[in-house]
Tab-separated table of C-alpha atoms in Angstrom:
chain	number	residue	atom	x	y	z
A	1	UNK	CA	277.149	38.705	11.540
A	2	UNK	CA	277.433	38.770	7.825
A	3	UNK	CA	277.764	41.336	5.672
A	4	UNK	CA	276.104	41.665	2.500
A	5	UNK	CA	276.802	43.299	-0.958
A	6	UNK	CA	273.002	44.294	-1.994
A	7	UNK	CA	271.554	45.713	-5.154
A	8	UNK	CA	268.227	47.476	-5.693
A	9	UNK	CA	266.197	47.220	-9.152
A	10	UNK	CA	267.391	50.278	-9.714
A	11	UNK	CA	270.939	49.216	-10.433
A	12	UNK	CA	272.620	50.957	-6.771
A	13	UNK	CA	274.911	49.176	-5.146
A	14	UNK	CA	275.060	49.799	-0.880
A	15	UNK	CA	275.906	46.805	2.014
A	16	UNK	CA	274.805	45.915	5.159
A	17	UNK	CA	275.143	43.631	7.686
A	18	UNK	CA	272.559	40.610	9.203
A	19	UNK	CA	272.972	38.046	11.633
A	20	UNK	CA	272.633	35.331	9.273
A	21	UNK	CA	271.620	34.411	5.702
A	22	UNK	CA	268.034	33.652	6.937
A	23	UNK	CA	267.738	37.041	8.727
A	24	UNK	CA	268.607	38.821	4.881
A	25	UNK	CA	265.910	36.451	3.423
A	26	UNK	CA	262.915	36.971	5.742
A	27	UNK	CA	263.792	40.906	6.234
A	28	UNK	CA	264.153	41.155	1.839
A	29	UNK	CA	260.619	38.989	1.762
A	30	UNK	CA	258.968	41.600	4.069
A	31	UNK	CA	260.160	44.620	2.280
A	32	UNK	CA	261.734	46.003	5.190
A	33	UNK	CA	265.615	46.602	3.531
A	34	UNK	CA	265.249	49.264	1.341
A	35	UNK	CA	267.657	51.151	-1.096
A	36	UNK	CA	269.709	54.681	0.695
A	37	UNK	CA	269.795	55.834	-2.611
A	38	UNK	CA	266.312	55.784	-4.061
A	39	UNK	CA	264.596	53.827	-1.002
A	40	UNK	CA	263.544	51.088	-3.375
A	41	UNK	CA	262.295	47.552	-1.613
A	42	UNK	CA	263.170	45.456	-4.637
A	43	UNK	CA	266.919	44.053	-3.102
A	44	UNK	CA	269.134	41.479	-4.040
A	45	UNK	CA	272.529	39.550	-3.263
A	46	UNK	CA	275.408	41.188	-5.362
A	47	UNK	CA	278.551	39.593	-6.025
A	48	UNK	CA	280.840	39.291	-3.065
A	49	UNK	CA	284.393	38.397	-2.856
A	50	UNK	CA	285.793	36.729	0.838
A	51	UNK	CA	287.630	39.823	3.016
A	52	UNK	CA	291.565	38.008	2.924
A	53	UNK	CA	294.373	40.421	4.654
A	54	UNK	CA	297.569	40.445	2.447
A	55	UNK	CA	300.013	42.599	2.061
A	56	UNK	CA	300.007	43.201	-1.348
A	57	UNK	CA	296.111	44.038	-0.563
A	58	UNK	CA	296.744	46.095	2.021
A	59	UNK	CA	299.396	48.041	-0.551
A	60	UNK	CA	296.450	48.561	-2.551
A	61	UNK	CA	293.922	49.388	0.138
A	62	UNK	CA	296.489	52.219	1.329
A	63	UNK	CA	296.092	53.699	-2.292
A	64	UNK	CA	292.687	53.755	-2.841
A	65	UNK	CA	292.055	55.496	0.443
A	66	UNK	CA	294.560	58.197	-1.114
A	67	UNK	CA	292.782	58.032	-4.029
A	68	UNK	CA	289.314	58.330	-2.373
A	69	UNK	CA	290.514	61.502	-0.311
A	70	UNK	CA	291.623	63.488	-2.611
A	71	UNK	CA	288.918	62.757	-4.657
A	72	UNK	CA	286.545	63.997	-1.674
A	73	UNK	CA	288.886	66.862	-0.672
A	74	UNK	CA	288.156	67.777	-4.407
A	75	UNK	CA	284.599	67.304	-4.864
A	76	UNK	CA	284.025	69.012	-0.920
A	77	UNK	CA	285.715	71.934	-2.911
A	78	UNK	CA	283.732	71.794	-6.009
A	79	UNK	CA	280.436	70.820	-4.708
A	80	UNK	CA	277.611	72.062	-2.052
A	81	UNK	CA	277.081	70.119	0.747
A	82	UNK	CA	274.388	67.184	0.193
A	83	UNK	CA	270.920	67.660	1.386
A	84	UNK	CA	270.289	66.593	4.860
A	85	UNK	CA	269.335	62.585	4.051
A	86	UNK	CA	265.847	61.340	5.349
A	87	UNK	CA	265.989	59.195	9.371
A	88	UNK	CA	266.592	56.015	8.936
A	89	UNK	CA	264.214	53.781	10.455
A	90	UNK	CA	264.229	51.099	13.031
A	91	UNK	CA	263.683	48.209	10.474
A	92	UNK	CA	266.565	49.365	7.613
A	93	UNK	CA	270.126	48.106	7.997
A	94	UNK	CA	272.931	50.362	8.615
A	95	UNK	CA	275.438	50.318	6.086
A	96	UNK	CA	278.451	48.392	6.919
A	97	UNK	CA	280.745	51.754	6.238
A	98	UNK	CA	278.896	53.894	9.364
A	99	UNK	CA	279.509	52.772	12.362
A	100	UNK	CA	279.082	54.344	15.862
A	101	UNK	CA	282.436	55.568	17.073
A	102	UNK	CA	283.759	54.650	13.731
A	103	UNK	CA	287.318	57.206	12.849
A	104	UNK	CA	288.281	57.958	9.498
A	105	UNK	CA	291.596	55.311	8.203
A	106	UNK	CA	294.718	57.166	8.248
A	107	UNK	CA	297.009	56.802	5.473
A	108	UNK	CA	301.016	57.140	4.923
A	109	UNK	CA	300.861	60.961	6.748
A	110	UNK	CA	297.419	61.794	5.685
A	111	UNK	CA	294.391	62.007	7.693
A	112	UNK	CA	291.190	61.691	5.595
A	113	UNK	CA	288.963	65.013	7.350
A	114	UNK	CA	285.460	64.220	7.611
A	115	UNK	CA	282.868	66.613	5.997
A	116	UNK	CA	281.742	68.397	9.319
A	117	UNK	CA	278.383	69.013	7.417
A	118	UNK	CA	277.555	65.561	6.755
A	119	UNK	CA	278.850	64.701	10.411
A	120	UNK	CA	276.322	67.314	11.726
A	121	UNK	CA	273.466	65.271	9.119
A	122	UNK	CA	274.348	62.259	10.784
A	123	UNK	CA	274.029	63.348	14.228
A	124	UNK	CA	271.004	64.782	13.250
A	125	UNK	CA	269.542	61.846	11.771
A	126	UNK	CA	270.548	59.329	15.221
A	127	UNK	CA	269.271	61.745	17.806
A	128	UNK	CA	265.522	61.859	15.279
A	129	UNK	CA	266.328	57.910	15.525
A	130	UNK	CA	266.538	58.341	19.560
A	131	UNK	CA	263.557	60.527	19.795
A	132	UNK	CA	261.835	57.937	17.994
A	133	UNK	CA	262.217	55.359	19.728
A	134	UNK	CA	262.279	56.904	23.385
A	135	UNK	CA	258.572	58.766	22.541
A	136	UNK	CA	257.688	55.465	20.904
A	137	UNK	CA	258.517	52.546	23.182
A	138	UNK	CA	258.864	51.691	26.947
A	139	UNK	CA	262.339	52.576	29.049
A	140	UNK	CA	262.179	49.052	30.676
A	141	UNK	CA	266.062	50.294	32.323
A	142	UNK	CA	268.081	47.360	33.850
A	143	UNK	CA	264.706	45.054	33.050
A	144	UNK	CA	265.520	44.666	29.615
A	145	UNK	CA	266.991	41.409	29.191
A	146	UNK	CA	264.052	39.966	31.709
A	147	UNK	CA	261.212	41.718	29.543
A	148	UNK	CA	262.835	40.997	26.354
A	149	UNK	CA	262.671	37.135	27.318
A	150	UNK	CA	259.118	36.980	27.946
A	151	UNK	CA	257.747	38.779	24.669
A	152	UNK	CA	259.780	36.473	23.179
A	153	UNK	CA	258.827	33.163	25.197
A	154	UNK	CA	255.170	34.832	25.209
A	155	UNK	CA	254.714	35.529	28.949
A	156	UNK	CA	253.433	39.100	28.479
A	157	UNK	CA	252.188	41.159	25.454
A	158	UNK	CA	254.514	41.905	22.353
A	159	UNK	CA	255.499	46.013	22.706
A	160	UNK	CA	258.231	48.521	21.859
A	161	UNK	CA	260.680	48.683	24.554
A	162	UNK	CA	264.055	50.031	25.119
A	163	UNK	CA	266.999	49.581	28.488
A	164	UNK	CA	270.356	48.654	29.633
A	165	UNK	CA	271.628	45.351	28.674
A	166	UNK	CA	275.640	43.779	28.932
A	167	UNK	CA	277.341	42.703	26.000
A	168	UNK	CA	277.296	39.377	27.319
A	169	UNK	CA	273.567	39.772	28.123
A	170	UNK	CA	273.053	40.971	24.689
A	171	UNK	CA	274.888	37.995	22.925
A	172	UNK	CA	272.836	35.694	24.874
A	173	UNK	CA	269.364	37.443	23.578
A	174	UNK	CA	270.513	37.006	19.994
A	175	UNK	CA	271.524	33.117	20.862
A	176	UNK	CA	267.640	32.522	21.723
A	177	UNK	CA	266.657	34.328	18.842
A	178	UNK	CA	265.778	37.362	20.763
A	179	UNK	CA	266.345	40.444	18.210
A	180	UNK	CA	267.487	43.248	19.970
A	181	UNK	CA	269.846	46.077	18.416
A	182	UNK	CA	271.439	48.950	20.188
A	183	UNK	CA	270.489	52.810	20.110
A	184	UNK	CA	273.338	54.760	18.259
A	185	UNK	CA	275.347	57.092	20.730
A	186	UNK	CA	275.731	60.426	20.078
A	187	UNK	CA	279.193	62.375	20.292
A	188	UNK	CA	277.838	64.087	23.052
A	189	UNK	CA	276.981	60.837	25.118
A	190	UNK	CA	280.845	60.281	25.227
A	191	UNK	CA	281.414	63.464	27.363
C-alpha cells in the first residue's frame, strides 16, 4: 500500500492510500477518486516527502499535535458543528487520517477529545456505506474467497458480493489481483 498526497483542480489538498502506483493511475483515468472537499474528479500527485522516524521529528510531531488541539478545542468552541458530510462511496479512497478503530495520538498529558458530533457523522456515514452494500450485493458468507476467485478467473458472472474472508485469505486475493476491500465496523460491532 502506498499512500498518496493528491490535489484536485481546485487547489485542495487530501491523501489516500492505493495498492500500487498503477492502481492511482487507472482509478484517476476513470474518474473514480474524487475531491472530499468539493468532489471534483480532476486529481493529481502532490509533492510528497518519504515518512523517516527521528527524534528530532518526533519532537516536532509532539508539538504540532499540541498545536492542532488547541486549535480544534478553540474552533469546537467558536464554531457550529459541520454539516453532516455526503456517504462516501464504494469506489472513493478513504483518507489516510480515518481509519477504522483508529484513537486519537496522545500527547505529553493531553488527550486530543474527539468532536462527538463529527464521530456520530461518521458512524452515520459507514452504517449508509453498510446498508449500501448489504441491499446492493450478495452475502456469499464463508464463500467469499471461492466466489471472489471465479469472477475474477471468469468461471461465473461478474456481481456485487460481500462475506467472511482471513487476513491471510485476503492478502492472497490482492496477490492475484483480486480487489477486494473490507466493510468499515461500526463501534457497536465491537460490543
Amino acid at each position: 500500500m502506498i499512500n498518496y498526497a493528491l490535489l484536485c483542480d481546485k487547489g485542495h489538498s487530501f491523501d489516500a492510500w492505493f495498492r500500487n502506483s498503477t492502481d492511482f493511475d487507472a482509478q484517476a483515468e476513470r474518474g473514480l477518486i474524487s475531491c472530499p472537499v468539493c468532489e471534483s474528479t480532476s486529481i493529481t500527485k502532490g509533492l510528497m516527502s518519504p515518512n523517516v522516524a527521528t527524534a528530532r521529528g518526533k519532537a516536532k510531531a509532539r508539538e504540532d499535535l499540541q498545536r492542532q488541539a488547541a486549535a480544534q478545542k478553540q474552533a469546537t468552541q467558536a464554531a457550529p458543528a459541520p454539516a453532516a458530510q455526503p456517504t462516501p462511496e464504494a469506489s472513493t479512497p478513504v483518507p489516510a487520517n480515518v481509519g477504522a478503530g483508529a484513537s486519537p495520538p496522545e500527547t505529553e498529558g493531553t488527550t486530543l477529545s474527539l468532536n462527538t458530533e463529527r464521530m456520530r457523522e461518521l458512524s452515520e456515514a459507514i452504517r449508509q456505506f453498510r446498508k449500501h452494500v448489504t441491499e446492493s450485493a450478495e452475502n456469499v458468507g464463508d464463500k467469499f474467497v471461492e466466489e471472489a476467485r471465479k469472477m475474477h478467473y471468469g468461471e461465473t458472472e461478474e456481481r456485487g458480493i460481500y462475506g467472511q474472508a482471513s487476513l491471510d485469505e485476503t492478502r492472497e486475493l490482492l496477490d492475484e489481483g483480486i480487489d477486494v476491500l473490507p466493510l468499515p465496523a461500526l463501534p457497536e460491532d465491537r460490543n
